[in-house]
């Protein structure tokens, strides 16, 4: 609603963890094979996107697999199916966008937490919103900070 042009991107590394969990369950007892399988799936995910990775997982031969491996497979395929529309990593990377959330988490720490969570601070919603906007300008481009405070001449 507030950001109509925003694109929601599933954190690649979070999705990769799910694929790693499935690979470990699929190749139980063989960590090297699990690592190789996880890398293959992650490569497909990164270079072809979520729907392609989901198709690979759905095409796996499930015959003879343990109940626990089948359950992990069900959970991971369901997860990918529910969020595949947020996993168009080839397009995101071609657009120069980040596919991990580390930069956002770091920004939350430096822009928001360092200012709003100081000892003894209490913020209402309006005040916190105003401070966060100013803090984002301050921590961002110096020219934007100066432009914000420079009166415009009409």
mmCIF file of C-alpha atoms in Angstrom:
data_model
loop_
_atom_site.group_PDB
_atom_site.id
_atom_site.type_symbol
_atom_site.label_atom_id
_atom_site.label_comp_id
_atom_site.label_asym_id
_atom_site.label_seq_id
_atom_site.Cartn_x
_atom_site.Cartn_y
_atom_site.Cartn_z
ATOM 1 C CA UNK A 1 0.000 0.000 0.000
ATOM 2 C CA UNK A 2 2.706 2.515 0.992
ATOM 3 C CA UNK A 3 5.167 1.273 -1.618
ATOM 4 C CA UNK A 4 3.144 0.353 -4.715
ATOM 5 C CA UNK A 5 6.226 -0.110 -6.922
ATOM 6 C CA UNK A 6 8.045 -2.292 -4.396
ATOM 7 C CA UNK A 7 9.028 -5.789 -5.468
ATOM 8 C CA UNK A 8 8.975 -8.438 -2.764
ATOM 9 C CA UNK A 9 12.005 -10.686 -3.048
ATOM 10 C CA UNK A 10 12.412 -13.890 -1.062
ATOM 11 C CA UNK A 11 15.823 -13.872 0.614
ATOM 12 C CA UNK A 12 17.953 -16.206 -1.533
ATOM 13 C CA UNK A 13 20.019 -17.446 1.385
ATOM 14 C CA UNK A 14 16.921 -18.342 3.384
ATOM 15 C CA UNK A 15 15.557 -20.358 0.459
ATOM 16 C CA UNK A 16 18.990 -21.971 0.016
ATOM 17 C CA UNK A 17 18.836 -23.140 3.643
ATOM 18 C CA UNK A 18 15.579 -24.946 2.881
ATOM 19 C CA UNK A 19 17.190 -26.597 -0.143
ATOM 20 C CA UNK A 20 20.146 -27.585 2.025
ATOM 21 C CA UNK A 21 17.821 -29.171 4.579
ATOM 22 C CA UNK A 22 16.145 -31.188 1.832
ATOM 23 C CA UNK A 23 19.488 -32.257 0.376
ATOM 24 C CA UNK A 24 20.612 -33.497 3.811
ATOM 25 C CA UNK A 25 17.395 -35.472 4.219
ATOM 26 C CA UNK A 26 17.594 -36.787 0.641
ATOM 27 C CA UNK A 27 21.220 -37.867 0.988
ATOM 28 C CA UNK A 28 21.130 -38.903 4.656
ATOM 29 C CA UNK A 29 24.463 -40.303 5.753
ATOM 30 C CA UNK A 30 26.409 -38.810 2.837
ATOM 31 C CA UNK A 31 27.275 -35.170 3.604
ATOM 32 C CA UNK A 32 29.332 -34.709 0.423
ATOM 33 C CA UNK A 33 26.493 -35.908 -1.798
ATOM 34 C CA UNK A 34 24.077 -33.673 0.123
ATOM 35 C CA UNK A 35 26.369 -30.674 -0.356
ATOM 36 C CA UNK A 36 26.672 -31.353 -4.100
ATOM 37 C CA UNK A 37 22.908 -31.774 -4.465
ATOM 38 C CA UNK A 38 22.232 -28.575 -2.537
ATOM 39 C CA UNK A 39 24.684 -26.668 -4.736
ATOM 40 C CA UNK A 40 22.981 -27.970 -7.890
ATOM 41 C CA UNK A 41 19.555 -26.926 -6.646
ATOM 42 C CA UNK A 42 20.837 -23.515 -5.529
ATOM 43 C CA UNK A 43 22.450 -22.965 -8.928
ATOM 44 C CA UNK A 44 19.143 -23.709 -10.630
ATOM 45 C CA UNK A 45 17.325 -21.410 -8.210
ATOM 46 C CA UNK A 46 19.763 -18.539 -8.724
ATOM 47 C CA UNK A 47 20.102 -18.789 -12.493
ATOM 48 C CA UNK A 48 16.651 -20.051 -13.539
ATOM 49 C CA UNK A 49 14.364 -18.927 -10.702
ATOM 50 C CA UNK A 50 11.949 -20.454 -8.224
ATOM 51 C CA UNK A 51 9.589 -22.189 -10.661
ATOM 52 C CA UNK A 52 12.517 -24.028 -12.303
ATOM 53 C CA UNK A 53 13.887 -25.140 -8.926
ATOM 54 C CA UNK A 54 10.420 -26.274 -7.888
ATOM 55 C CA UNK A 55 10.081 -28.321 -11.094
ATOM 56 C CA UNK A 56 13.409 -30.044 -10.351
ATOM 57 C CA UNK A 57 12.268 -30.937 -6.825
ATOM 58 C CA UNK A 58 8.872 -32.136 -7.970
ATOM 59 C CA UNK A 59 10.533 -34.399 -10.565
ATOM 60 C CA UNK A 60 12.634 -36.212 -7.951
ATOM 61 C CA UNK A 61 12.054 -39.945 -7.686
ATOM 62 C CA UNK A 62 10.570 -40.366 -4.223
ATOM 63 C CA UNK A 63 10.451 -44.178 -4.303
ATOM 64 C CA UNK A 64 12.284 -45.778 -1.409
ATOM 65 C CA UNK A 65 12.810 -42.540 0.519
ATOM 66 C CA UNK A 66 12.289 -42.409 4.270
ATOM 67 C CA UNK A 67 9.161 -40.831 5.739
ATOM 68 C CA UNK A 68 11.247 -38.024 7.200
ATOM 69 C CA UNK A 69 12.862 -37.273 3.820
ATOM 70 C CA UNK A 70 9.452 -37.270 2.156
ATOM 71 C CA UNK A 71 8.120 -34.890 4.801
ATOM 72 C CA UNK A 72 11.017 -32.469 4.282
ATOM 73 C CA UNK A 73 10.410 -32.745 0.516
ATOM 74 C CA UNK A 74 6.731 -31.908 1.025
ATOM 75 C CA UNK A 75 7.557 -28.905 3.205
ATOM 76 C CA UNK A 76 10.226 -27.508 0.893
ATOM 77 C CA UNK A 77 8.185 -27.950 -2.284
ATOM 78 C CA UNK A 78 5.208 -26.340 -0.569
ATOM 79 C CA UNK A 79 7.412 -23.436 0.533
ATOM 80 C CA UNK A 80 8.811 -22.942 -2.966
ATOM 81 C CA UNK A 81 5.348 -23.246 -4.476
ATOM 82 C CA UNK A 82 3.948 -20.616 -2.119
ATOM 83 C CA UNK A 83 6.784 -18.150 -2.743
ATOM 84 C CA UNK A 84 8.003 -18.917 -6.291
ATOM 85 C CA UNK A 85 6.648 -15.572 -7.507
ATOM 86 C CA UNK A 86 9.195 -13.863 -5.224
ATOM 87 C CA UNK A 87 12.135 -15.935 -6.554
ATOM 88 C CA UNK A 88 12.804 -14.476 -9.992
ATOM 89 C CA UNK A 89 16.489 -14.182 -9.127
ATOM 90 C CA UNK A 90 17.756 -13.970 -12.739
ATOM 91 C CA UNK A 91 15.600 -10.873 -13.330
ATOM 92 C CA UNK A 92 16.480 -9.356 -9.967
ATOM 93 C CA UNK A 93 20.200 -9.747 -10.588
ATOM 94 C CA UNK A 94 19.900 -8.443 -14.156
ATOM 95 C CA UNK A 95 18.221 -5.358 -12.676
ATOM 96 C CA UNK A 96 21.114 -4.922 -10.223
ATOM 97 C CA UNK A 97 18.998 -5.760 -7.191
ATOM 98 C CA UNK A 98 20.154 -7.593 -4.084
ATOM 99 C CA UNK A 99 18.782 -11.114 -3.613
ATOM 100 C CA UNK A 100 19.797 -11.421 0.035
ATOM 101 C CA UNK A 101 18.396 -9.513 2.993
ATOM 102 C CA UNK A 102 21.699 -8.773 4.757
ATOM 103 C CA UNK A 103 21.818 -5.178 3.505
ATOM 104 C CA UNK A 104 18.283 -4.542 4.782
ATOM 105 C CA UNK A 105 19.060 -6.077 8.167
ATOM 106 C CA UNK A 106 22.200 -3.942 8.421
ATOM 107 C CA UNK A 107 20.211 -0.827 7.504
ATOM 108 C CA UNK A 108 17.649 -1.610 10.188
ATOM 109 C CA UNK A 109 20.456 -1.844 12.706
ATOM 110 C CA UNK A 110 22.220 1.373 11.712
ATOM 111 C CA UNK A 111 19.268 3.491 10.638
ATOM 112 C CA UNK A 112 16.610 2.435 13.124
ATOM 113 C CA UNK A 113 17.954 0.526 16.114
ATOM 114 C CA UNK A 114 20.977 2.723 16.845
ATOM 115 C CA UNK A 115 18.695 5.735 17.126
ATOM 116 C CA UNK A 116 15.371 4.465 18.429
ATOM 117 C CA UNK A 117 16.521 1.837 20.902
ATOM 118 C CA UNK A 118 18.835 3.880 23.067
ATOM 119 C CA UNK A 119 18.527 3.528 26.804
ATOM 120 C CA UNK A 120 15.431 5.231 28.219
ATOM 121 C CA UNK A 121 13.967 6.188 24.845
ATOM 122 C CA UNK A 122 10.242 6.047 24.293
ATOM 123 C CA UNK A 123 8.752 6.725 20.886
ATOM 124 C CA UNK A 124 5.247 7.121 19.592
ATOM 125 C CA UNK A 125 4.478 6.004 16.057
ATOM 126 C CA UNK A 126 4.538 9.517 14.534
ATOM 127 C CA UNK A 127 7.802 10.495 16.222
ATOM 128 C CA UNK A 128 9.527 7.238 15.336
ATOM 129 C CA UNK A 129 8.381 7.586 11.716
ATOM 130 C CA UNK A 130 9.726 11.147 11.482
ATOM 131 C CA UNK A 131 13.058 10.247 13.082
ATOM 132 C CA UNK A 132 13.471 7.209 10.800
ATOM 133 C CA UNK A 133 12.965 9.353 7.701
ATOM 134 C CA UNK A 134 15.538 11.873 8.906
ATOM 135 C CA UNK A 135 17.918 9.120 9.955
ATOM 136 C CA UNK A 136 17.667 7.478 6.520
ATOM 137 C CA UNK A 137 18.545 10.814 4.887
ATOM 138 C CA UNK A 138 21.417 11.363 7.324
ATOM 139 C CA UNK A 139 22.879 7.874 6.831
ATOM 140 C CA UNK A 140 22.339 7.977 3.072
ATOM 141 C CA UNK A 141 23.766 10.310 0.468
ATOM 142 C CA UNK A 142 25.234 13.542 1.907
ATOM 143 C CA UNK A 143 23.836 15.516 -1.045
ATOM 144 C CA UNK A 144 20.310 14.341 -0.228
ATOM 145 C CA UNK A 145 20.747 15.448 3.396
ATOM 146 C CA UNK A 146 21.863 18.908 2.281
ATOM 147 C CA UNK A 147 19.114 19.154 -0.339
ATOM 148 C CA UNK A 148 16.482 18.329 2.284
ATOM 149 C CA UNK A 149 17.555 21.259 4.458
ATOM 150 C CA UNK A 150 18.163 23.736 1.627
ATOM 151 C CA UNK A 151 15.135 25.955 1.007
ATOM 152 C CA UNK A 152 13.805 25.678 -2.507
ATOM 153 C CA UNK A 153 13.473 28.858 -4.516
ATOM 154 C CA UNK A 154 10.371 29.069 -6.691
#
